[in-house]
XYZ file of C-alpha atoms in Angstrom:
658
model
C 0.012 0.291 0.055
C 0.870 3.648 -0.591
C 1.885 5.374 1.879
C 1.442 8.592 0.098
C -0.878 11.506 1.264
C -3.476 12.560 -1.404
C -5.919 15.936 -0.523
C -9.165 16.638 -2.119
C -11.562 19.960 -3.300
C -13.122 19.683 0.085
C -12.064 22.634 2.400
C -11.570 20.769 6.824
C -13.483 23.885 7.826
C -16.192 23.787 5.922
C -17.610 20.600 6.829
C -19.878 19.079 8.769
C -17.296 18.162 11.851
C -15.281 20.777 11.724
C -18.755 22.584 12.681
C -19.722 20.149 15.273
C -16.058 20.661 16.805
C -16.421 24.230 16.656
C -19.805 24.071 18.837
C -19.147 21.548 20.971
C -15.593 23.113 21.538
C -13.591 20.480 20.728
C -10.139 21.420 19.454
C -8.999 18.393 17.265
C -10.299 15.385 16.294
C -8.350 13.775 19.313
C -9.945 15.852 21.655
C -13.339 14.270 20.700
C -12.179 11.320 21.084
C -10.724 11.909 24.361
C -14.676 13.124 25.491
C -16.559 10.603 24.052
C -14.632 8.205 26.185
C -13.951 10.093 29.192
C -17.498 11.260 29.349
C -19.864 9.138 27.015
C -23.292 10.330 28.243
C -22.052 14.195 27.347
C -20.642 13.430 24.110
C -23.571 11.556 22.726
C -26.303 13.621 24.065
C -24.302 16.932 21.165
C -23.994 13.952 18.857
C -28.305 13.841 19.642
C -28.317 17.565 19.543
C -26.325 18.160 16.474
C -28.294 15.659 14.393
C -31.904 17.277 15.631
C -33.666 14.886 17.572
C -36.276 16.383 19.131
C -37.950 14.711 22.135
C -41.390 14.123 22.974
C -40.579 13.294 26.192
C -37.128 14.199 27.835
C -34.356 11.687 28.404
C -33.427 10.916 32.601
C -30.388 9.913 31.661
C -28.593 9.801 28.857
C -26.707 6.057 29.540
C -27.055 3.191 31.797
C -24.775 1.299 32.241
C -25.275 -1.372 34.708
C -26.143 -4.031 32.940
C -22.459 -4.330 31.176
C -21.347 -2.896 28.020
C -23.384 -5.839 26.137
C -26.676 -4.662 27.415
C -26.600 -0.636 27.632
C -29.749 1.408 28.343
C -29.355 4.108 26.481
C -31.925 7.372 26.506
C -33.534 6.283 29.971
C -37.257 7.484 30.135
C -36.822 9.583 26.629
C -39.752 8.945 24.437
C -39.549 10.218 20.694
C -41.852 10.536 17.335
C -39.420 9.116 14.608
C -41.777 9.852 12.065
C -42.436 13.097 13.080
C -37.963 13.776 13.822
C -37.656 12.276 9.663
C -40.521 13.078 7.983
C -43.181 15.178 9.934
C -41.390 18.251 11.094
C -39.626 19.090 7.492
C -43.155 17.799 5.637
C -44.851 20.985 7.968
C -42.085 23.688 7.916
C -40.375 23.000 4.199
C -43.512 20.486 2.468
C -41.251 20.885 -0.903
C -38.246 20.051 0.185
C -37.253 16.288 -1.995
C -36.793 13.274 0.161
C -36.633 10.242 -2.190
C -35.570 9.983 -5.508
C -36.293 7.036 -7.706
C -34.924 5.369 -10.407
C -35.780 1.924 -12.181
C -33.729 -0.531 -14.485
C -35.742 -0.014 -17.349
C -35.252 4.252 -17.105
C -37.889 5.233 -15.261
C -37.469 8.244 -12.558
C -39.590 9.424 -9.438
C -39.746 11.878 -7.009
C -41.170 12.270 -3.359
C -41.639 15.955 -1.400
C -41.185 15.448 2.430
C -44.985 16.524 2.759
C -45.963 13.556 -0.091
C -43.943 10.467 1.587
C -45.407 12.150 5.057
C -48.767 11.651 3.385
C -47.896 8.007 1.950
C -46.529 7.150 5.179
C -49.542 8.041 7.194
C -51.578 6.588 4.890
C -50.190 2.927 4.676
C -49.572 3.189 8.713
C -53.449 2.622 8.489
C -52.254 -1.790 7.553
C -53.352 -3.791 10.878
C -50.075 -4.141 12.964
C -49.913 -2.783 16.385
C -46.699 -2.443 18.279
C -44.601 -4.717 18.601
C -46.147 -7.128 15.373
C -43.646 -7.473 12.583
C -43.822 -6.103 9.014
C -41.904 -7.653 6.496
C -40.345 -6.582 3.157
C -39.733 -8.264 0.005
C -38.829 -5.529 -2.015
C -36.824 -3.787 -4.749
C -35.398 -0.854 -4.529
C -38.902 1.717 -5.540
C -39.945 4.108 -2.995
C -42.320 1.919 -1.194
C -39.279 0.357 0.362
C -39.177 3.839 2.072
C -42.810 4.081 3.500
C -43.432 0.551 4.513
C -39.973 1.032 6.357
C -41.127 4.725 8.217
C -44.717 3.309 8.155
C -43.697 0.334 10.546
C -41.809 3.005 12.809
C -44.754 5.225 13.113
C -47.295 1.911 13.968
C -44.056 1.139 16.688
C -43.922 -2.304 14.727
C -40.386 -4.227 13.754
C -39.106 -3.851 10.055
C -38.124 -6.504 8.695
C -36.674 -5.747 5.649
C -35.405 -8.663 2.841
C -33.154 -9.308 0.747
C -34.687 -8.421 -2.848
C -32.958 -11.891 -4.699
C -33.719 -13.959 -1.501
C -35.767 -17.361 -2.827
C -38.832 -18.709 -1.837
C -37.690 -20.835 0.679
C -34.673 -18.306 2.017
C -37.620 -16.327 2.571
C -39.940 -17.805 4.165
C -37.455 -19.095 7.001
C -36.747 -15.302 7.850
C -40.622 -14.900 8.335
C -41.146 -17.911 10.647
C -37.717 -16.523 12.749
C -39.522 -13.666 13.015
C -42.917 -13.870 13.231
C -43.984 -11.947 10.703
C -47.917 -11.091 10.246
C -47.735 -9.330 6.897
C -45.265 -9.439 4.391
C -44.752 -6.672 1.590
C -43.774 -7.959 -1.489
C -43.906 -6.732 -5.119
C -45.120 -8.073 -8.475
C -41.292 -8.243 -9.804
C -38.930 -6.300 -10.510
C -35.798 -5.543 -13.580
C -32.857 -6.952 -13.505
C -30.612 -5.901 -16.289
C -33.932 -5.545 -18.629
C -35.567 -8.916 -17.721
C -38.538 -9.772 -15.254
C -37.546 -10.965 -11.893
C -40.988 -12.643 -10.978
C -40.968 -11.936 -7.142
C -44.816 -12.544 -6.146
C -44.655 -16.457 -6.952
C -41.436 -16.708 -4.256
C -43.296 -14.910 -1.904
C -46.735 -16.586 -2.660
C -44.041 -19.789 -1.740
C -43.068 -18.479 1.168
C -46.251 -17.371 2.676
C -47.860 -21.164 2.064
C -44.515 -22.116 4.543
C -45.534 -19.450 7.082
C -48.524 -20.283 9.267
C -48.228 -17.378 11.356
C -48.780 -14.947 8.223
C -51.838 -13.192 7.840
C -51.725 -10.561 4.931
C -49.920 -10.008 2.094
C -49.385 -6.632 0.277
C -48.181 -7.113 -3.249
C -46.821 -3.566 -4.715
C -46.954 -3.358 -8.577
C -44.060 -2.533 -9.956
C -44.531 -4.679 -12.954
C -48.045 -5.202 -13.907
C -50.463 -2.704 -12.749
C -52.819 -3.784 -9.856
C -53.031 -6.827 -8.289
C -56.252 -9.000 -9.830
C -59.401 -8.688 -7.880
C -60.019 -12.343 -8.792
C -60.543 -14.571 -5.948
C -58.070 -16.829 -5.225
C -58.533 -19.956 -2.530
C -55.462 -18.894 0.403
C -54.842 -18.704 3.769
C -53.893 -15.903 3.774
C -55.290 -12.485 2.631
C -53.917 -10.807 0.074
C -54.173 -6.669 -0.962
C -53.459 -4.134 -3.503
C -50.637 -1.439 -1.866
C -52.473 1.119 -3.946
C -56.114 0.266 -3.605
C -54.781 0.043 0.544
C -53.302 3.240 0.231
C -56.239 5.121 -2.121
C -59.077 3.667 0.308
C -56.593 4.230 3.825
C -57.712 6.770 6.401
C -54.940 9.066 6.712
C -53.263 8.624 10.148
C -52.886 11.467 12.362
C -51.274 13.004 14.953
C -48.383 12.495 16.586
C -46.816 8.332 17.165
C -44.735 8.919 20.472
C -42.508 5.314 21.755
C -39.232 5.123 23.975
C -36.353 5.590 22.847
C -35.513 2.387 23.261
C -38.393 0.486 21.123
C -37.654 -1.788 18.978
C -37.519 -0.322 14.874
C -36.167 -2.807 12.956
C -34.515 -6.401 12.348
C -31.709 -7.243 9.936
C -30.706 -10.696 9.190
C -27.677 -11.512 8.431
C -26.282 -14.391 6.771
C -23.862 -16.889 8.906
C -21.160 -19.437 7.484
C -24.111 -21.582 8.432
C -27.698 -22.173 7.731
C -29.502 -20.077 10.068
C -29.482 -16.422 9.949
C -28.589 -13.572 12.492
C -31.300 -11.560 12.767
C -30.271 -8.701 14.580
C -32.775 -6.178 16.591
C -32.133 -2.157 16.196
C -34.122 0.430 18.177
C -35.889 3.395 17.369
C -33.245 5.955 18.635
C -30.140 3.967 18.570
C -29.803 3.090 14.216
C -31.684 6.355 12.982
C -28.542 8.418 15.250
C -25.491 6.795 13.914
C -26.850 7.041 10.613
C -27.486 10.246 11.240
C -24.300 11.048 12.901
C -21.861 8.784 10.220
C -23.676 11.367 7.571
C -22.651 14.197 9.326
C -19.017 13.446 10.283
C -17.561 11.053 7.571
C -19.779 12.119 4.687
C -20.590 15.070 5.468
C -24.083 15.225 4.112
C -25.770 18.561 4.098
C -29.664 19.475 5.030
C -31.317 19.372 1.058
C -27.920 16.887 -0.551
C -28.957 14.272 -2.563
C -27.497 10.453 -1.430
C -27.484 7.397 -3.122
C -26.209 4.331 -2.436
C -25.823 0.717 -4.749
C -27.332 -1.239 -2.318
C -30.402 -3.100 -1.706
C -32.908 -2.241 1.721
C -32.487 -6.174 2.816
C -28.468 -5.027 3.496
C -28.244 -2.718 6.293
C -26.917 0.318 4.069
C -30.539 0.310 2.417
C -32.496 1.178 5.582
C -28.893 3.160 6.794
C -30.046 5.356 3.435
C -33.614 6.208 4.094
C -32.946 6.632 8.257
C -29.798 8.304 8.036
C -30.326 10.721 4.972
C -33.565 11.669 5.925
C -32.844 12.560 9.714
C -29.986 14.686 8.015
C -32.948 16.690 5.825
C -30.984 15.428 2.516
C -32.776 13.487 -0.260
C -32.408 9.276 -0.338
C -32.128 7.656 -4.766
C -33.207 4.889 -4.654
C -31.692 2.695 -7.758
C -33.389 -0.847 -8.538
C -30.750 -1.644 -11.446
C -27.546 -2.689 -12.145
C -25.192 0.302 -12.284
C -23.314 -0.939 -15.891
C -26.658 -1.440 -17.346
C -27.336 -1.257 -20.152
C -23.819 1.009 -20.752
C -20.951 1.112 -17.826
C -21.557 4.997 -17.803
C -25.374 3.922 -15.755
C -23.826 5.044 -12.691
C -22.184 8.616 -13.687
C -25.455 8.947 -16.199
C -27.167 8.115 -12.178
C -25.179 11.515 -10.694
C -25.429 13.620 -13.468
C -29.926 12.854 -14.071
C -30.206 13.418 -10.252
C -27.407 15.697 -9.503
C -26.228 13.710 -6.660
C -23.409 14.878 -4.044
C -22.932 11.474 -2.164
C -22.178 8.217 -4.756
C -21.662 5.173 -2.903
C -20.412 2.040 -4.415
C -18.260 -0.872 -3.589
C -14.540 -1.416 -4.594
C -15.606 -4.299 -6.427
C -17.832 -2.195 -9.047
C -14.854 -0.146 -9.256
C -12.005 -2.928 -10.659
C -15.300 -3.786 -13.419
C -15.253 -0.019 -13.945
C -11.719 -0.240 -14.739
C -11.135 -3.060 -16.552
C -13.532 -1.145 -18.907
C -11.004 1.069 -20.045
C -12.711 4.556 -21.071
C -16.228 3.115 -21.185
C -15.722 2.594 -18.255
C -14.702 6.501 -17.107
C -17.837 9.434 -17.089
C -18.749 11.908 -19.546
C -17.590 15.400 -19.527
C -19.638 16.804 -16.389
C -21.560 14.207 -15.503
C -20.347 14.015 -12.575
C -20.192 17.637 -11.337
C -22.814 17.857 -8.310
C -21.164 15.065 -7.010
C -19.354 16.032 -3.907
C -18.193 12.650 -2.177
C -17.736 9.391 -2.669
C -18.721 6.461 -0.536
C -17.364 2.577 -0.111
C -17.620 -0.085 2.183
C -18.093 -4.147 2.346
C -14.582 -5.145 1.929
C -11.461 -3.881 1.288
C -9.618 -1.641 -1.827
C -6.573 -3.022 -4.024
C -4.431 0.800 -4.490
C -4.297 0.711 -7.958
C -8.804 0.870 -8.108
C -8.774 3.162 -5.592
C -6.582 5.364 -7.297
C -8.208 4.751 -10.463
C -11.503 6.135 -8.888
C -10.717 8.942 -7.117
C -7.666 10.183 -10.480
C -9.244 9.024 -13.072
C -13.487 9.121 -12.325
C -13.190 12.047 -9.389
C -10.353 13.925 -10.618
C -8.723 14.321 -6.797
C -12.046 16.926 -6.259
C -14.060 14.139 -4.164
C -12.687 12.516 -1.400
C -13.315 8.535 -0.967
C -14.803 7.718 2.699
C -14.261 4.017 3.545
C -16.108 3.106 5.567
C -16.230 -0.312 7.228
C -18.546 -1.305 9.878
C -21.688 -3.697 10.041
C -25.086 -4.462 9.796
C -24.455 -5.439 13.990
C -22.736 -2.022 14.439
C -25.420 0.095 12.676
C -23.298 1.815 10.722
C -19.475 2.765 10.692
C -16.333 1.629 13.176
C -13.912 2.988 11.387
C -13.856 5.829 7.986
C -12.436 8.707 6.436
C -13.193 12.607 7.161
C -13.471 15.306 4.596
C -11.379 18.135 4.059
C -8.438 15.788 6.177
C -5.676 13.900 3.877
C -6.121 10.542 2.827
C -3.845 7.452 1.905
C -4.708 5.050 -0.332
C -7.389 2.400 1.065
C -6.890 3.382 4.305
C -9.326 5.084 6.694
C -8.569 8.106 9.000
C -9.720 6.659 12.133
C -12.502 5.710 13.526
C -15.914 7.808 13.736
C -15.900 9.582 16.808
C -17.788 7.918 19.731
C -16.124 4.650 18.651
C -13.897 3.058 20.670
C -11.844 0.920 18.540
C -8.554 -0.093 18.853
C -6.295 -3.035 17.540
C -4.879 -6.210 19.476
C -3.182 -9.109 19.575
C -4.063 -11.828 20.426
C -3.673 -12.108 24.616
C -6.421 -8.987 24.138
C -2.948 -6.274 23.699
C -3.379 -3.415 22.196
C -0.584 -3.143 19.320
C 1.399 0.025 19.007
C 0.749 1.673 15.793
C 4.561 2.685 14.869
C 4.272 -1.159 15.209
C 1.984 -1.171 12.421
C 1.195 -4.855 12.747
C -1.949 -6.411 12.219
C -4.322 -7.626 14.568
C -8.142 -7.688 15.666
C -10.213 -5.217 15.201
C -12.126 -4.317 18.426
C -14.614 -1.666 20.594
C -13.968 -0.753 24.181
C -16.897 1.118 24.802
C -20.879 0.873 23.686
C -22.410 3.231 21.607
C -26.307 3.769 20.130
C -26.686 2.651 17.364
C -25.219 -0.578 18.035
C -27.270 -3.998 17.967
C -29.644 -4.729 21.086
C -28.953 -8.214 21.241
C -29.745 -10.975 17.677
C -33.913 -12.028 18.272
C -34.742 -14.108 20.779
C -31.482 -15.542 20.928
C -29.351 -13.345 23.186
C -26.764 -16.183 23.634
C -25.622 -16.223 20.500
C -24.830 -12.532 20.195
C -22.458 -12.335 23.284
C -20.579 -15.338 21.888
C -20.803 -13.744 18.529
C -18.973 -10.775 19.505
C -18.481 -10.351 23.522
C -16.741 -14.092 24.553
C -13.084 -13.596 23.248
C -11.852 -10.748 25.491
C -13.808 -9.749 28.767
C -16.482 -6.831 28.660
C -14.752 -6.109 24.532
C -16.581 -6.305 20.999
C -14.742 -8.222 18.627
C -15.656 -7.437 15.342
C -13.822 -10.163 13.417
C -11.356 -7.980 11.030
C -8.054 -7.829 10.374
C -6.783 -3.904 11.397
C -3.638 -2.300 11.151
C -2.672 1.083 12.350
C 0.007 2.783 9.935
C 3.026 5.086 12.026
C 1.099 8.226 11.140
C -1.948 6.923 12.446
C -4.146 5.808 9.073
C -6.068 2.647 9.706
C -6.468 -0.047 7.171
C -8.373 -3.526 7.182
C -7.109 -6.745 5.605
C -10.151 -8.388 5.586
C -12.446 -10.571 8.019
C -10.299 -12.302 10.289
C -12.282 -15.686 9.925
C -10.879 -15.428 5.857
C -6.634 -14.855 7.454
C -4.587 -17.453 5.599
C -1.624 -18.462 8.525
C 1.289 -19.764 6.219
C 4.233 -21.180 8.150
C 3.639 -19.193 11.381
C 2.571 -15.915 9.157
C -0.299 -14.204 9.325
C -1.563 -13.228 5.702
C -4.221 -11.032 4.845
C -5.924 -12.145 1.426
C -6.474 -8.387 0.331
C -2.489 -8.689 0.365
C -2.658 -11.640 -2.226
C -5.599 -10.313 -4.373
C -4.230 -6.316 -4.332
C -0.715 -8.052 -5.794
C -2.933 -10.125 -8.377
C -5.282 -7.144 -9.644
C -1.888 -4.853 -10.107
C -1.067 -7.784 -12.953
C -1.983 -6.201 -16.078
C -4.138 -10.118 -16.729
C -6.135 -9.844 -14.167
C -9.171 -7.798 -13.571
C -10.745 -9.486 -9.673
C -8.754 -11.742 -7.740
C -9.826 -14.090 -4.604
C -7.599 -15.390 -2.217
C -8.060 -18.315 -0.179
C -5.972 -20.740 2.731
C -6.233 -24.440 1.826
C -4.134 -27.003 3.955
C -0.719 -27.652 3.828
C 1.114 -30.825 4.917
C 4.543 -28.339 4.981
C 3.086 -25.088 5.981
C 0.447 -25.904 7.772
C -2.401 -24.058 5.082
C -1.125 -22.125 1.556
C -2.759 -20.014 -0.253
C -4.447 -20.748 -3.480
C -6.021 -17.585 -5.606
C -8.729 -17.637 -8.241
C -8.660 -14.671 -10.867
C -11.336 -13.658 -13.486
C -9.263 -12.007 -16.340
C -9.041 -8.544 -17.804
C -10.819 -8.280 -21.150
C -7.251 -7.660 -23.266
C -6.118 -8.648 -26.714
C -3.034 -10.569 -24.457
C -5.475 -12.945 -22.587
C -4.295 -16.443 -22.956
C -5.886 -19.056 -23.838
C -6.787 -22.648 -22.136
C -3.918 -24.347 -23.657
C -1.827 -20.994 -22.219
C -2.871 -21.227 -18.698
C 0.083 -22.855 -17.124
C 3.184 -20.229 -18.426
C 0.220 -17.400 -17.459
C 0.290 -19.190 -13.815
C 3.390 -19.859 -13.574
C 3.677 -15.617 -14.299
C 1.085 -14.562 -11.644
C 2.656 -16.167 -9.236
C 6.296 -15.043 -9.527
C 4.307 -11.838 -9.675
C 2.996 -12.077 -6.460
C 6.707 -13.746 -5.501
C 8.031 -10.815 -5.930
C 6.110 -8.783 -3.955
C 5.062 -10.437 -1.063
C 8.208 -12.858 -1.179
C 8.809 -16.068 -2.152
C 7.404 -17.887 1.418
C 4.104 -16.545 0.827
C 3.967 -17.103 -3.168
C 0.439 -18.851 -3.639
C 0.883 -22.836 -4.343
C -2.060 -22.597 -7.413
C -3.455 -19.830 -9.091
C -7.070 -20.733 -10.963
C -8.827 -18.956 -13.731
C -12.342 -18.701 -13.312
C -15.107 -17.325 -15.549
C -16.601 -16.288 -12.106
C -17.044 -15.507 -8.198
C -19.639 -15.873 -5.937
C -20.647 -12.645 -5.036
C -24.084 -10.437 -3.613
C -25.404 -8.212 -5.746
C -23.877 -5.367 -4.315
C -20.587 -7.282 -5.459
C -19.185 -8.384 -1.958
C -17.042 -11.400 -3.415
C -17.737 -14.612 -0.682
C -15.004 -16.090 -0.001
C -16.265 -18.351 2.502
C -17.993 -20.096 -0.204
C -15.155 -19.706 -2.712
C -13.204 -21.780 -0.167
C -16.109 -24.523 0.809
C -16.616 -24.777 -2.930
C -12.937 -25.682 -3.484
C -12.541 -28.080 -0.628
C -15.607 -30.058 -0.996
C -17.317 -28.897 2.069
C -21.188 -27.743 2.727
C -21.616 -24.197 1.450
C -23.739 -22.728 4.013
C -25.837 -20.019 3.446
C -26.259 -19.637 0.217
C -29.077 -16.959 0.336
C -27.380 -13.628 -0.417
C -25.664 -15.377 -3.799
C -25.989 -14.005 -6.763
C -25.129 -15.650 -9.024
C -25.379 -19.555 -8.463
C -23.485 -20.206 -11.408
C -19.983 -19.201 -10.082
C -19.661 -22.139 -7.120
C -19.539 -24.585 -10.396
C -16.736 -22.798 -11.466
C -14.865 -22.954 -8.831
C -16.001 -26.624 -8.098
C -13.895 -26.892 -11.883
C -11.006 -25.110 -10.749
C -10.852 -28.370 -8.353
C -11.305 -30.777 -10.578
C -8.821 -28.646 -12.672
C -5.868 -28.769 -9.453
C -7.010 -32.298 -8.317
C -6.346 -33.522 -12.238
C -3.034 -32.232 -11.893
C -1.565 -33.350 -8.800
């Protein structure tokens, strides 16, 4: 990784974080972190005030730590009207301000003002679910996803956003686990110009869930749902007809700050997903804080993120942007369809100020050459790039920063997770950046890097260790749904009163942080720990390689050795299949030159595809399982199942040449 510092076109003193520091008397970022550690109640009160939270009933105590850092109580006795904080107050004060922007895969667009969104949410809140009931959402990125999310909050119900690419079994597993009685689904969606049937999958899932009472169908493809009576155990309603017939729910909707808001499922390595519980105050506050401090999102600006509502970044986008008084752009389609410049056209068409995308997508566009670059002037409105989900490699990072953004837009590298409710580490606009790195923890996140005994690793040593958190924060998970023991075992069981996040990280001599990958993905070769990102960065630096994944496999001599998989760049120099042995030798030598001969990979396999989620995150655990012939575990988040066969074919070829 490069140690060079790069500056963007944003001035530090103009940022929202700098204003926060001036407002509350913080001399520098170190002072912010110090106050958060020494006086957490005071610091989080400042954050809540800066985020503009309005209390229907003031809290009597900001933090009650008596049950330990695993189970803190935040904003004790406080009550909040979350809908009014997010939508209602702006609907009254500035009704024509844009709240939601939408673009479909087919290019259709729509906008909702705060007033229109307020009205639609109040109407949909007439659905018959009481406080604590569960409303599941199986929807593509259409405006109705935000409406249902907000309506659940207004009802005091618990929203269950589900990934729109799930099949019936994956949907049913989550419906049963969460006990959802209402499922809101789309009749279908568009994906790369193809119609995807969702209502069929939803009905098949409903048939497996005896507790489900109602299926509400959003007409994305086929217009209104049929009125013809169908013999089903559950009731089916058309979303638009339901809305038209509903009375607008009046008045406030006030609930205690710790009321459960949302149940987000994350895929585990086994067949059982984890249901992460978030609360009315915690998740929206954390999202808004990160947008203010890390992304410098200002009221009336426009932020889009290439994601799905079933992933944490979907609800994060909606709750955080609305609490900031900004607009969220929801995109149904694929960012390189029908042309590689589609994502840049989104920025141009909707005048986005912030755009979030994955490192994988940047790598794919970079491989397209000039076709992957934005047209002149398309990014004139853009101030900030966002990125999350996986580590960067330096070449695509520089491509995005220099070739695409012209050195003007900072890349806010952002790393956290569903259980965090946002980010642990981030960059901060206006401060110098290092390629692929982070400026440091988000204020209030007491992050550290520790060795195997839980001892801090001094930053000057630059050694890789476990990323941990030493204090709670309001946006953290309020446990796993009906499974507190699993929550404690997952994050709190290794070191006393310490959250172990599962990422390898290091801090360099300048205080910049770097994520080296998931700690359960890390290779240990001849006693030396190596992050898969080090192999992958070396490989994608070779002109033949477009993408790369490294895994560790058992080795009788070294204990473990690296096996890598690459997809090839579309160049005239791409080798024929019969020439691959020579290319593999060259790539192994290329890695050895950068990492040292003892760390040279045992094999480099050519593959047509790599297993990934819809938002572009490559699933290393599936690569390893397929290659070693092990049970793959939960496949529900997989976007391209055919990639598993590609990896298995590599394993077959390896066996033949052994």
